[in-house]
Short mmCIF file of C-alpha atoms in Angstrom, two decimals:
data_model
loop_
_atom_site.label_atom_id
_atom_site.label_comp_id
_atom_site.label_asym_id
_atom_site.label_seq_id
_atom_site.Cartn_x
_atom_site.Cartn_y
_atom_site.Cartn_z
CA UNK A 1 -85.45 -12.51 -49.36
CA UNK A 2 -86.56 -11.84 -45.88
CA UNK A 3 -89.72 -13.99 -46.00
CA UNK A 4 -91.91 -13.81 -42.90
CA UNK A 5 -95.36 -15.54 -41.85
CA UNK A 6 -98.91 -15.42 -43.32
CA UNK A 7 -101.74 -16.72 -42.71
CA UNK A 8 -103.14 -20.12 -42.05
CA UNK A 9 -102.63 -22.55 -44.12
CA UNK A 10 -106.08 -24.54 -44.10
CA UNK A 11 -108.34 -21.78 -45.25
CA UNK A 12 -112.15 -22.89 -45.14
CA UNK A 13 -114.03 -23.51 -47.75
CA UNK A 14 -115.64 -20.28 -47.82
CA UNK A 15 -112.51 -18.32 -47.62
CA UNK A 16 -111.34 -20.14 -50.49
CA UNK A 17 -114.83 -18.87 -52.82
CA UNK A 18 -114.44 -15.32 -51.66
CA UNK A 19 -110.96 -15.42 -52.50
CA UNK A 20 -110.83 -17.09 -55.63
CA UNK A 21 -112.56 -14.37 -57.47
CA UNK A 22 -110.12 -11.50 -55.49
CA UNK A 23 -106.65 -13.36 -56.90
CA UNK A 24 -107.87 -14.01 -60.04
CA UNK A 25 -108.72 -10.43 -61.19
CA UNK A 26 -105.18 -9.78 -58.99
CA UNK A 27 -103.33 -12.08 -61.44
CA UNK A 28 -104.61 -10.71 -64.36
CA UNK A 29 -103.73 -7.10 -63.15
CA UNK A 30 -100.65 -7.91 -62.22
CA UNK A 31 -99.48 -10.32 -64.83
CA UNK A 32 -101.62 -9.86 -68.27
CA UNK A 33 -101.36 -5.72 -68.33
CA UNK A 34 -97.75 -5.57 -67.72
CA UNK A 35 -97.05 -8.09 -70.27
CA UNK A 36 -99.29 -6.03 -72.46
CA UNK A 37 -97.58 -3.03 -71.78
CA UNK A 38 -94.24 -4.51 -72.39
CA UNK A 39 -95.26 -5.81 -75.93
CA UNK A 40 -96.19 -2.10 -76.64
CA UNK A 41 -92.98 -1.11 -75.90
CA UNK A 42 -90.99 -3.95 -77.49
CA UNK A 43 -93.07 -3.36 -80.86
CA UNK A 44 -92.27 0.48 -80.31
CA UNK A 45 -88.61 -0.15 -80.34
CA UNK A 46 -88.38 -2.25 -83.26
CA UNK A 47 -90.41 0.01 -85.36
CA UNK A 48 -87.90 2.43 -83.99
CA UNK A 49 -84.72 0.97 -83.99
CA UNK A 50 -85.13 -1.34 -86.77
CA UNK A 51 -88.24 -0.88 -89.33
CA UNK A 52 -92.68 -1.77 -89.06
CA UNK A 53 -91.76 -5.87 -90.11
CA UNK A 54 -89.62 -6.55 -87.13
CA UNK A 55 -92.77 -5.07 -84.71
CA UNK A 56 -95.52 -6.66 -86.99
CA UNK A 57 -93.75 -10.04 -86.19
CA UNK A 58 -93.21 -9.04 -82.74
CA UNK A 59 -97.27 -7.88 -82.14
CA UNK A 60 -98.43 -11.12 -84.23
CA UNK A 61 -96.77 -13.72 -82.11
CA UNK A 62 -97.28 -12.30 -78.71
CA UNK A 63 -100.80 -11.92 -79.67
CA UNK A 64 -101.09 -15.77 -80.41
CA UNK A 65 -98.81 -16.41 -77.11
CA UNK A 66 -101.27 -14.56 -74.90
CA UNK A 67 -104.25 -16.46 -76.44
CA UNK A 68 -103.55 -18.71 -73.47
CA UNK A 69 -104.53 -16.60 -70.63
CA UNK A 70 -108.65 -17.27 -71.09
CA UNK A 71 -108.50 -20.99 -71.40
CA UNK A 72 -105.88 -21.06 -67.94
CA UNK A 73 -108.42 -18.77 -65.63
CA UNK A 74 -111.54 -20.69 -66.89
CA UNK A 75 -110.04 -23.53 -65.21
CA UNK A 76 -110.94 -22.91 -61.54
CA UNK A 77 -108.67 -25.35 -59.84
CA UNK A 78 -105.88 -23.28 -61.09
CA UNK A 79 -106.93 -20.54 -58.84
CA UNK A 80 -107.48 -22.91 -55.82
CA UNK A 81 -103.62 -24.21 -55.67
CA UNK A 82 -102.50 -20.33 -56.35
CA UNK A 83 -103.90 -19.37 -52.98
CA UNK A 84 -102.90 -22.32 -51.31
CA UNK A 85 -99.46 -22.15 -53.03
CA UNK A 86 -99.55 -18.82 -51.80
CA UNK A 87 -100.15 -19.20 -48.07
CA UNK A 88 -96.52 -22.03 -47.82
CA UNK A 89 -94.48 -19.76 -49.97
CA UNK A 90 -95.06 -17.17 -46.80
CA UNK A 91 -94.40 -19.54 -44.30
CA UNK A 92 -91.80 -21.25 -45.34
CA UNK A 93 -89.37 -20.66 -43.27
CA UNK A 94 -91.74 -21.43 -40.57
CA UNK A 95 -92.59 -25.04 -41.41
CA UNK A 96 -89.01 -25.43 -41.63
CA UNK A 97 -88.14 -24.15 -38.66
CA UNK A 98 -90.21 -27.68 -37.26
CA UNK A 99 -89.35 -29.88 -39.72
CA UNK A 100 -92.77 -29.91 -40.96
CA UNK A 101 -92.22 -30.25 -44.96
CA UNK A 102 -94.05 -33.70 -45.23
CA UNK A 103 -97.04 -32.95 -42.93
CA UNK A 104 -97.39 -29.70 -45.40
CA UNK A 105 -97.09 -31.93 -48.54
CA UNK A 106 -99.67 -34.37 -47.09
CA UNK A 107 -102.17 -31.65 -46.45
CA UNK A 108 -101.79 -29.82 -49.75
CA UNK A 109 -102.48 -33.76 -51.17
CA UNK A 110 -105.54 -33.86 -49.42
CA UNK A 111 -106.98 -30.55 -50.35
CA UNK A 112 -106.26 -30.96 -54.12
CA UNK A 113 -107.54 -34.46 -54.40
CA UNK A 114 -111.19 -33.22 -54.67
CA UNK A 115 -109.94 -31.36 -58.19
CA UNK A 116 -107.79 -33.62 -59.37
CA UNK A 117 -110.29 -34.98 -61.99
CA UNK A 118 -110.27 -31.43 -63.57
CA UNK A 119 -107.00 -31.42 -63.70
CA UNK A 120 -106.42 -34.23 -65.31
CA UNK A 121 -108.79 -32.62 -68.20
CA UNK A 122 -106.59 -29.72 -68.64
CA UNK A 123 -103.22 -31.18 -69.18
CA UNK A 124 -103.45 -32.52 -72.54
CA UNK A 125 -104.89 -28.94 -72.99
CA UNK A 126 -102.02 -26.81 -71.60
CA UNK A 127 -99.66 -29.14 -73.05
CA UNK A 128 -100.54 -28.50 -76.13
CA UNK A 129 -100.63 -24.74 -75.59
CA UNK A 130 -96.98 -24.74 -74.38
CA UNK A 131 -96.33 -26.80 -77.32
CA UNK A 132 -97.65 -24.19 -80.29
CA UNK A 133 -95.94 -21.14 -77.64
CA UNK A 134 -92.75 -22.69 -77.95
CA UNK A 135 -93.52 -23.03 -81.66
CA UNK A 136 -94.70 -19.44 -82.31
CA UNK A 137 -91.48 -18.23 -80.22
CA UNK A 138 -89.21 -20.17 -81.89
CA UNK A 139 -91.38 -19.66 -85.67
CA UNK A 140 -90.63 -15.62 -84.00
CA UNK A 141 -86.99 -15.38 -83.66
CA UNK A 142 -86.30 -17.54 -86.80
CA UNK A 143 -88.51 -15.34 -88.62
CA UNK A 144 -86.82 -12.33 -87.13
CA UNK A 145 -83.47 -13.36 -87.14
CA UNK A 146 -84.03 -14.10 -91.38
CA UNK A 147 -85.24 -10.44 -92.00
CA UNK A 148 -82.28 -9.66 -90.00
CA UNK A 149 -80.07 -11.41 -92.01
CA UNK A 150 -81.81 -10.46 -95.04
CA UNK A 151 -81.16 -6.43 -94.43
CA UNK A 152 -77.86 -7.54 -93.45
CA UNK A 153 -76.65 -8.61 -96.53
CA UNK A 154 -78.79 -5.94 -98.51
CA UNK A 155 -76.63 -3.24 -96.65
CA UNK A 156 -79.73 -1.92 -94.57
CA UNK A 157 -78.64 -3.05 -91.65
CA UNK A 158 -75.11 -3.81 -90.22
CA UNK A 159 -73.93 -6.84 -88.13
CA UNK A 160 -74.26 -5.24 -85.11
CA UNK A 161 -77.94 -4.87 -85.60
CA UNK A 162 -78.10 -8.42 -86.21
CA UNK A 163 -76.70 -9.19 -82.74
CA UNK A 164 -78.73 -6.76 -80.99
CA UNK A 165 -82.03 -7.69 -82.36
CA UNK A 166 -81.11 -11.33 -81.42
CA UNK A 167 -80.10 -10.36 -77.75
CA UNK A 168 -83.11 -8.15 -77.37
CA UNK A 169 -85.58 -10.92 -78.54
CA UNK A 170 -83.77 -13.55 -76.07
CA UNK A 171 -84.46 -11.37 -73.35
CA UNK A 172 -88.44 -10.75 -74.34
CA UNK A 173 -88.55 -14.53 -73.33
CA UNK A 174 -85.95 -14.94 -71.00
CA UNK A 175 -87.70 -17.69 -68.07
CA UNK A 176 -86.93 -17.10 -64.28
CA UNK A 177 -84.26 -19.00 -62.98
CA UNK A 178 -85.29 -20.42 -59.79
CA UNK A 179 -82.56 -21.64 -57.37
CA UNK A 180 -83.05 -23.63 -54.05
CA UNK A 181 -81.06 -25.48 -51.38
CA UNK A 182 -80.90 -29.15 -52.34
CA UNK A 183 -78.83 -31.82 -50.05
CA UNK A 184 -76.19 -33.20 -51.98
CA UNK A 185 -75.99 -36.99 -54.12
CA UNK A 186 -75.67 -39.35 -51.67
CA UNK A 187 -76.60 -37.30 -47.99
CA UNK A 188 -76.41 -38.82 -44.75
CA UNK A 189 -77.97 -38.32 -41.61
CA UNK A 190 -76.65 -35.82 -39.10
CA UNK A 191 -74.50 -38.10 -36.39
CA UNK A 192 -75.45 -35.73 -33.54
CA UNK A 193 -73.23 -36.55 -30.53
CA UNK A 194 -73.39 -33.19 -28.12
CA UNK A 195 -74.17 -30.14 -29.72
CA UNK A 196 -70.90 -28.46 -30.28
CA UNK A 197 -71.42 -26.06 -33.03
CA UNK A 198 -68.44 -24.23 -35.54
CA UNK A 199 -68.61 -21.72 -37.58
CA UNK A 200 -65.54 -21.35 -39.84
CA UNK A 201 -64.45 -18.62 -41.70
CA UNK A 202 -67.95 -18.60 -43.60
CA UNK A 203 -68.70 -15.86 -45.77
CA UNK A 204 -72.48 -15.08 -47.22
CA UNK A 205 -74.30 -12.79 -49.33
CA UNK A 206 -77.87 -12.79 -50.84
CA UNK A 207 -76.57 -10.58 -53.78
CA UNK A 208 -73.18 -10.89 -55.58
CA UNK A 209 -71.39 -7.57 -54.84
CA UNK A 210 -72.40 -7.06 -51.48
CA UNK A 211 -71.31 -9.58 -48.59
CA UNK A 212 -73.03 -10.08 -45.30
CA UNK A 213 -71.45 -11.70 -43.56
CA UNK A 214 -67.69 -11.65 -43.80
CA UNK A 215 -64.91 -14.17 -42.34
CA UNK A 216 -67.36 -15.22 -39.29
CA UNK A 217 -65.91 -18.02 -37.29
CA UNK A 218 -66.87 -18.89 -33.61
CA UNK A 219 -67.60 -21.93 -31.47
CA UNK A 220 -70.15 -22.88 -29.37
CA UNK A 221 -69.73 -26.12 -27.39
CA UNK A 222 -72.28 -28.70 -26.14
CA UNK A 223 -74.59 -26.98 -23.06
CA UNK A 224 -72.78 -23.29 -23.63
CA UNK A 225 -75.07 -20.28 -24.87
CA UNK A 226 -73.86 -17.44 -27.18
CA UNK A 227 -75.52 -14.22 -27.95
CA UNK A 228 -75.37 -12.14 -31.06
CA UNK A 229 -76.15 -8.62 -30.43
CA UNK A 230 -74.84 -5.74 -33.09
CA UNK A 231 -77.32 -3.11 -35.26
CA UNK A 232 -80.11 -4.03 -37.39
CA UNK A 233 -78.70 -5.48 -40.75
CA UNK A 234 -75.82 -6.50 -38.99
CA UNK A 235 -76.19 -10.27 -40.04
CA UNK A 236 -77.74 -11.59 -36.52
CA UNK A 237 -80.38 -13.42 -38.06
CA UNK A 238 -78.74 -14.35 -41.17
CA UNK A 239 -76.41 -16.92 -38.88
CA UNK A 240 -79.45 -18.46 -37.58
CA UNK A 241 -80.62 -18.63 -40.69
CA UNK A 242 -77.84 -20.69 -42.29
CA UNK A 243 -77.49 -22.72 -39.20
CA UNK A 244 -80.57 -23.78 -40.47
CA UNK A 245 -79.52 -24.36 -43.86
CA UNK A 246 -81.84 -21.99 -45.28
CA UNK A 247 -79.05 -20.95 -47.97
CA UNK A 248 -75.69 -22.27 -49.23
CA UNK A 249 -72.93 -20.13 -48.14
CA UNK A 250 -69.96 -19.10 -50.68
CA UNK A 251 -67.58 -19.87 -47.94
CA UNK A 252 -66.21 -21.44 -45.62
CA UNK A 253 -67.97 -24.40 -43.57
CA UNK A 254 -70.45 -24.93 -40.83
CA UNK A 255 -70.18 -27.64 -38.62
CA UNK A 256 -72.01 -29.75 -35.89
CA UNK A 257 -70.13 -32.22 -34.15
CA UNK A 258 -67.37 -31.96 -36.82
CA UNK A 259 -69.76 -32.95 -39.76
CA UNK A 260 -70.41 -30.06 -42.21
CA UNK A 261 -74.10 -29.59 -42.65
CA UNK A 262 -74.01 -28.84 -46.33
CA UNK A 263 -73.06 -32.64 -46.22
CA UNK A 264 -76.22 -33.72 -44.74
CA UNK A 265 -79.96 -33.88 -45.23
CA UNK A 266 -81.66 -30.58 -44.46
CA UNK A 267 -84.43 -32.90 -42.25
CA UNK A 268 -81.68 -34.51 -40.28
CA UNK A 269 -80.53 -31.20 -39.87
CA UNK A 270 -83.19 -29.21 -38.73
CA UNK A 271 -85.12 -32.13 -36.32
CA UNK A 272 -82.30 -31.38 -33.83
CA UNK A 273 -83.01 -27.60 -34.00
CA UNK A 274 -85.50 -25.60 -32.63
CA UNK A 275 -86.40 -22.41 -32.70
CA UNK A 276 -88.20 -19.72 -30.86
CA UNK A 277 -89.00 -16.74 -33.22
CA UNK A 278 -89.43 -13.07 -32.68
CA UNK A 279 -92.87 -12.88 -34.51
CA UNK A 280 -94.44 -15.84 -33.36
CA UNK A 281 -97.29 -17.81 -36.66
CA UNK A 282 -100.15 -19.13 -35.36
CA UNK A 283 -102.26 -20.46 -37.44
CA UNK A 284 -106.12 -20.19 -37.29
CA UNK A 285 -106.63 -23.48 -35.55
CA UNK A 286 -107.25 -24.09 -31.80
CA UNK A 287 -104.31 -23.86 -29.53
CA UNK A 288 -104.11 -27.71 -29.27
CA UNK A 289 -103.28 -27.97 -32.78
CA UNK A 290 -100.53 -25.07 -32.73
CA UNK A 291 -98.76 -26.06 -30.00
CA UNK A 292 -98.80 -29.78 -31.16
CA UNK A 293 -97.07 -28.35 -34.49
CA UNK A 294 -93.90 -28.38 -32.76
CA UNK A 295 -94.31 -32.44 -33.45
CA UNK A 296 -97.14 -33.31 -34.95
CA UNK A 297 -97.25 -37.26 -33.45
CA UNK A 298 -97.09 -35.77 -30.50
CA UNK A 299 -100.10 -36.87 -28.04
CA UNK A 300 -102.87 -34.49 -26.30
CA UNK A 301 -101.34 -35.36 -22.94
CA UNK A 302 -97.74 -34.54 -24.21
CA UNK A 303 -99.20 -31.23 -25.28
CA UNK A 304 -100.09 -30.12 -21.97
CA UNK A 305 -97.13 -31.34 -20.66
CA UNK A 306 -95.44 -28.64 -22.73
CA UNK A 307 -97.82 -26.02 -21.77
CA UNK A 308 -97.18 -26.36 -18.66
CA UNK A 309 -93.38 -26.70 -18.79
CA UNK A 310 -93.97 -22.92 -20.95
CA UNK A 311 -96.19 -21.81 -18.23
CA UNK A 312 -99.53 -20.87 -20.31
CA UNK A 313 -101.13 -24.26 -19.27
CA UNK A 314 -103.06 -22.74 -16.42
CA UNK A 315 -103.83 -19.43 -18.37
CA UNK A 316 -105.37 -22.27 -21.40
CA UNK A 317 -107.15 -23.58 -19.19
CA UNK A 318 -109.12 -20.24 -18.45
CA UNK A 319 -110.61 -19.71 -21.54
CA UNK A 320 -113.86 -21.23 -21.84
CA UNK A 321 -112.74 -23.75 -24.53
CA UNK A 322 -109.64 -24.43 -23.20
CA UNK A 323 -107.24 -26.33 -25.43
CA UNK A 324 -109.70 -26.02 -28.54
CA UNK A 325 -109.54 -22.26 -27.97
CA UNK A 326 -109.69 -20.76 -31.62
CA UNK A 327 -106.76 -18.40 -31.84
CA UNK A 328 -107.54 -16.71 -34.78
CA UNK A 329 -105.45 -15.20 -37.77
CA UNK A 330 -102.15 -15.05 -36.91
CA UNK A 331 -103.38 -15.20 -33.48
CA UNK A 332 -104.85 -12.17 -33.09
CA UNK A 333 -107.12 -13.32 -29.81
CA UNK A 334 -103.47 -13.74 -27.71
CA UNK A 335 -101.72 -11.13 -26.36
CA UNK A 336 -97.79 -11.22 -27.30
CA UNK A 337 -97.03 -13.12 -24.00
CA UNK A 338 -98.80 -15.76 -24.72
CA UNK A 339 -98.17 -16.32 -27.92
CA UNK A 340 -94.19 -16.36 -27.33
CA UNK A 341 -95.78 -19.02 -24.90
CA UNK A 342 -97.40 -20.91 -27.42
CA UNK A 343 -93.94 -20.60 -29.64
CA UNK A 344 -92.04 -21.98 -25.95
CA UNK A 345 -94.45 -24.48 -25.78
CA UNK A 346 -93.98 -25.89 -29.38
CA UNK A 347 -90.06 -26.16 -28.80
CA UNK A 348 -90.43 -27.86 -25.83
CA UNK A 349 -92.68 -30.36 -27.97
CA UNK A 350 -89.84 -30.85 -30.21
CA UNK A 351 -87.06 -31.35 -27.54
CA UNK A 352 -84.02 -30.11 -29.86
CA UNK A 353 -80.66 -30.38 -28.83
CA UNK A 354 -79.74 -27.00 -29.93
CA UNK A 355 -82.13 -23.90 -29.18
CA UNK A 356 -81.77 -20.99 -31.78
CA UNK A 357 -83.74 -17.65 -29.88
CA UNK A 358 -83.93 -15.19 -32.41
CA UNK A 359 -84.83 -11.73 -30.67
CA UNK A 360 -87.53 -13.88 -29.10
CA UNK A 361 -88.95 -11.43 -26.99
CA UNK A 362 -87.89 -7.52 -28.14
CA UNK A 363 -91.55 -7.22 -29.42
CA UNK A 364 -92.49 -7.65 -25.60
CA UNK A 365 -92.78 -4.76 -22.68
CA UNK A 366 -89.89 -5.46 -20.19
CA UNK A 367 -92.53 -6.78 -17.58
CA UNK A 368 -93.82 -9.49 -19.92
CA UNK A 369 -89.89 -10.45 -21.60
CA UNK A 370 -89.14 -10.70 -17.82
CA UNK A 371 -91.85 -13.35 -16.88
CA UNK A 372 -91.34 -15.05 -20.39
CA UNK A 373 -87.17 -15.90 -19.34
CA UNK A 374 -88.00 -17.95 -16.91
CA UNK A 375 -89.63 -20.28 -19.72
CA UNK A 376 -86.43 -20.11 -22.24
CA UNK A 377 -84.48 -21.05 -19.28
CA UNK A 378 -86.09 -23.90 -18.48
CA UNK A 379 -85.91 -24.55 -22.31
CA UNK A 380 -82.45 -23.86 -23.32
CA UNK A 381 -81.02 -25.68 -20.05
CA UNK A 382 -78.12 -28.32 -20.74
CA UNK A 383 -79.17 -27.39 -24.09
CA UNK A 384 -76.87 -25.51 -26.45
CA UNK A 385 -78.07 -22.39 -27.42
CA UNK A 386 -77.40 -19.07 -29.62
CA UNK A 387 -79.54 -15.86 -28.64
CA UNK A 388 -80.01 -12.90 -31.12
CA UNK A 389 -80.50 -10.43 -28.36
CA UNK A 390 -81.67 -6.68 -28.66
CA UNK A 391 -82.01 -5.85 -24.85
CA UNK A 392 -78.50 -6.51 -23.58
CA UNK A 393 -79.85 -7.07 -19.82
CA UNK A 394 -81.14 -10.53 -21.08
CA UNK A 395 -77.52 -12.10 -22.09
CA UNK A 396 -75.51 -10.81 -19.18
CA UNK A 397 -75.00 -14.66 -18.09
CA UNK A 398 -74.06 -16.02 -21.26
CA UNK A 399 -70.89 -18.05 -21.78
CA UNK A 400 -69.92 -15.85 -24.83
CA UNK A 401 -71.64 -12.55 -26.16
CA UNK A 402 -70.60 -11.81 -29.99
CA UNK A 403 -70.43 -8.47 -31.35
CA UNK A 404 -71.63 -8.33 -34.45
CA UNK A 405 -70.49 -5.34 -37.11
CA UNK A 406 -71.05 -5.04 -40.81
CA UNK A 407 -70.75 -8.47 -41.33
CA UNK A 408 -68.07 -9.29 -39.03
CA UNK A 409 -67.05 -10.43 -35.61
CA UNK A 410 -66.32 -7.48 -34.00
CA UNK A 411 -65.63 -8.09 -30.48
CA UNK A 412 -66.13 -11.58 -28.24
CA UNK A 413 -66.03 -12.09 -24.53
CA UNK A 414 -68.08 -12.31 -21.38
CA UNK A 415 -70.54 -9.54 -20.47
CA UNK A 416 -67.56 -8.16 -17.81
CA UNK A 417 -64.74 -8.34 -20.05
CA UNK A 418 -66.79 -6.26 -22.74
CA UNK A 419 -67.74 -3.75 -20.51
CA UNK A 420 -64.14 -3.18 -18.99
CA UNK A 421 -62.85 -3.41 -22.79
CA UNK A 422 -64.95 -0.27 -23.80
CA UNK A 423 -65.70 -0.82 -27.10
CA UNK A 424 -68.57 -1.54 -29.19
CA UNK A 425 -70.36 -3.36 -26.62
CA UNK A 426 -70.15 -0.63 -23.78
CA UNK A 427 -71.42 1.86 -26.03
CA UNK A 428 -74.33 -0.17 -26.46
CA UNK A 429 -74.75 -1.04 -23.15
CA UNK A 430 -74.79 2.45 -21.71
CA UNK A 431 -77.09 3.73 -24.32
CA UNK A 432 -79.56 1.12 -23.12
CA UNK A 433 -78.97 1.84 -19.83
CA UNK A 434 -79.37 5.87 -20.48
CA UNK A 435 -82.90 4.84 -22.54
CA UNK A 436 -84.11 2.64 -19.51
CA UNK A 437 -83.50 5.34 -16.86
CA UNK A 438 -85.06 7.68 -19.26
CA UNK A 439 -88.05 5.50 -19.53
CA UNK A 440 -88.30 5.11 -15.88
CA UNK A 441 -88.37 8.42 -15.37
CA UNK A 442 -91.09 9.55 -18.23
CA UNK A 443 -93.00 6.74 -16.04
CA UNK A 444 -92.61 8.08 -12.68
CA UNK A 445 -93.41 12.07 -13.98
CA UNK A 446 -96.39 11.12 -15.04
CA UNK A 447 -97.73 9.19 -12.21
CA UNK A 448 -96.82 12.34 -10.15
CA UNK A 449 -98.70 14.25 -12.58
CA UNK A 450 -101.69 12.21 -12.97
CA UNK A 451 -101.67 11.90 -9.01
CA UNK A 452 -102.14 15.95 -8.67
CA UNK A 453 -105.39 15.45 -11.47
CA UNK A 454 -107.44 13.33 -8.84
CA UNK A 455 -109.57 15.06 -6.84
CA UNK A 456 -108.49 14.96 -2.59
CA UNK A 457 -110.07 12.49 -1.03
CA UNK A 458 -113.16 13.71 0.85
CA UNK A 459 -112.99 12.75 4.96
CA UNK A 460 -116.29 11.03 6.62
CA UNK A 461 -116.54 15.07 8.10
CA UNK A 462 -116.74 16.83 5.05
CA UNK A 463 -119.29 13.90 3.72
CA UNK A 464 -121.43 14.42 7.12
CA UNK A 465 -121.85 18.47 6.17
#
């Protein structure tokens, strides 16, 4: 379920050839042997468990269902949407996180248009293919279930049988359920007044039978900033993440300015947050482009402006093609400062009322997180704001730091009051501090040491002789 970013999502045109070929051998690897191998099985197990008719029926209509697969990969447009399909599924929580849905929808419009006359060609075609498959499944079990009943009442086989062949064969063709957040009949916009943000005895889990999060309920008012800080797995990110509405919860309620958000649209919702991520997607575009993704209206000027307000205006301005600097995959030519720049930049675009910072900068060296909080400040100020921290020496000003554990609120209170509470949160902090001194020192050793490698300086004496 943890789905993180790809790459960009306007491939060229050459990409797109040398890829086509790639995913469709992949999808025929990964999709027509398995299903072969899972006929062989199923017709093994009738044979076995029942007698030859039940797998002859079995191995004649799954041959006749699979007769689709050669017409569906001569059509080549089929393999063009799979890759693009392919590139949003991995980033969507990242053109969520800026609203972004509709400029995604237009683009995919644009670069389908071009095929849509083949298309057109092969619908009658793969309608009537899913036609005669439901027929031959259906002509299948009926079959089936008749020689079932048949042996049944000739004493071959008992009732029991007759069940179990008829659950077995539902679950040969047994369709994915797919499940999504959808805003309710009738959704308003969020009334957004000044930021104040509950959550109420909310419980979550992405798999029945194991919670994670568990009776969480805290408050953050208009202008305050929180931090969540616990162990990995903890459920840190999972808050931000239904903050966002990214799931429903099973219970409980989460509420901005009194109005539960399950209540409203998921757009309203999310064009008053914004977000500064721990792994930062560019896309392969120039920097213009990805910092302008934070609105996409927005105007060249109003993208400097941001820059600048982030700090990585001047540093833009450096490269040789400035703002149309190509940033490449996942921006690969930017070193992590500057893209957690680039990610500052884009929620300054936005100008959200709430800032979410999830672990934005533990992927930096402490030099480079230190240079980079002077930009979330100026970001998150009169703003209100929940941090996912990992270095505790980043939240020590916070109104509120949450303790996170197994799911739960563990401990609350200011960075002093933890500390004098000794509990979770001094454990944590003196282990950081014990790794940071360590560090230090590592550093300093081998400076000394690399300083008794050099050579002594030679005086203007010893050069004269």
């Amino acid at each position: 379920r943890e789905i993180y970013f790809t790459k960009n999502l306007r491939p060229r045109r050459d990409n797109l050839s040398l890829k086509a070929s790639y995913n469709n051998n992949k999808i025929e690897n990964n999709c027509i042997f398995p299903t072969i191998a899972d006929i062989v099985i199923s017709i093994i197990y009738f044979i076995t468990y029942f007698n030859a008719w039940f797998g002859l029926i079995v191995f004649v209509c799954m041959t006749l269902y699979l007769s689709k697969y050669p017409v569906i990969y001569m059509v080549k447009i089929v393999v063009y949407i799979y890759i693009y399909i392919l590139f949003l599924f991995f980033s969507t929580f990242f053109v969520k996180y800026y609203n972004a849905e509709n400029y995604e929808v237009s683009r995919f419009e644009d670069a389908i248009l071009k095929y849509q006359e083949s298309e057109w060609k092969t619908q009658a075609s793969l309608a009537f293919l899913n036609q005669t498959q439901n027929i031959i499944i259906g002509s299948g079990l009926l079959a089936g279930s008749l020689l079932c009943a048949y042996f049944v009442t000739e004493g071959k086989f008992e009732v029991g049988d007759f069940v179990l062949f008829v659950y077995t064969a539902d679950t040969i063709f047994m369709l994915r359920n797919h499940c999504c957040v959808k805003d309710v009949v009738n959704a308003g916009n969020l009334n957004f007044r000044q930021g104040k943000v509950e959550f109420e005895n909310v419980y979550f889990s992405y798999t029945s039978g194991k919670e994670i999060l568990n009776d969480v309920s805290f408050t953050v008012l208009p202008g305050q900033t929180v931090a969540l800080v616990g162990q990995s797995g903890s459920g840190k990110s999972t808050i931000i993440r239904l903050l966002f509405r990214f799931y429903n919860i099973q219970g409980g309620c989460i509420r901005i300015d009194g109005q539960d958000i399950s209540q409203v649209k998921q757009t309203s919702l999310r064009s008053h947050i914004g977000v500064v991520p721990q792994d930062t997607v560019l896309f392969n575009d120039n920097i213009r482009d990805n910092i302008r993704y934070g609105r996409i209206s927005a105007s060249d000027r109003e993208v400097e402006e941001a820059a600048v307000a982030a700090d990585i205006h001047d540093k833009i301005m450096a490269f040789p093609e400035g703002y149309d600097t190509q940033v490449g995959e996942r921006g690969l030519k930017l070193s992590g400062g500057e893209k957690q720049r680039v990610a500052i930049a884009r929620t300054i675009l936005k100008a959200p009322q709430i800032i979410l910072l999830d672990e934005a900068t533990s992927a930096l060296d402490t030099q480079t997180e230190r240079n980079i909080q002077a930009s979330l400040a100026k970001v998150c100020a009169n703003r209100t704001t929940i941090v996912v921290a990992h270095r505790l020496s980043t939240i020590i000003g916070v109104d509120q730091i949450l303790v996170v554990r197994e799911g739960r609120i563990a401990e609350r209170g200011r960075h002093e009051e933890l500390l004098a509470k000794g509990g979770l949160y001094a454990d944590m902090w003196m282990k950081q501090q014990s790794q940071d001194t360590d560090s230090s020192s590592d550093t300093e050793t081998k400076d000394r040491q690399s300083e008794k490698l050099q050579p002594p300086a030679m005086s203007s004496q010893q050069h004269h002789h």
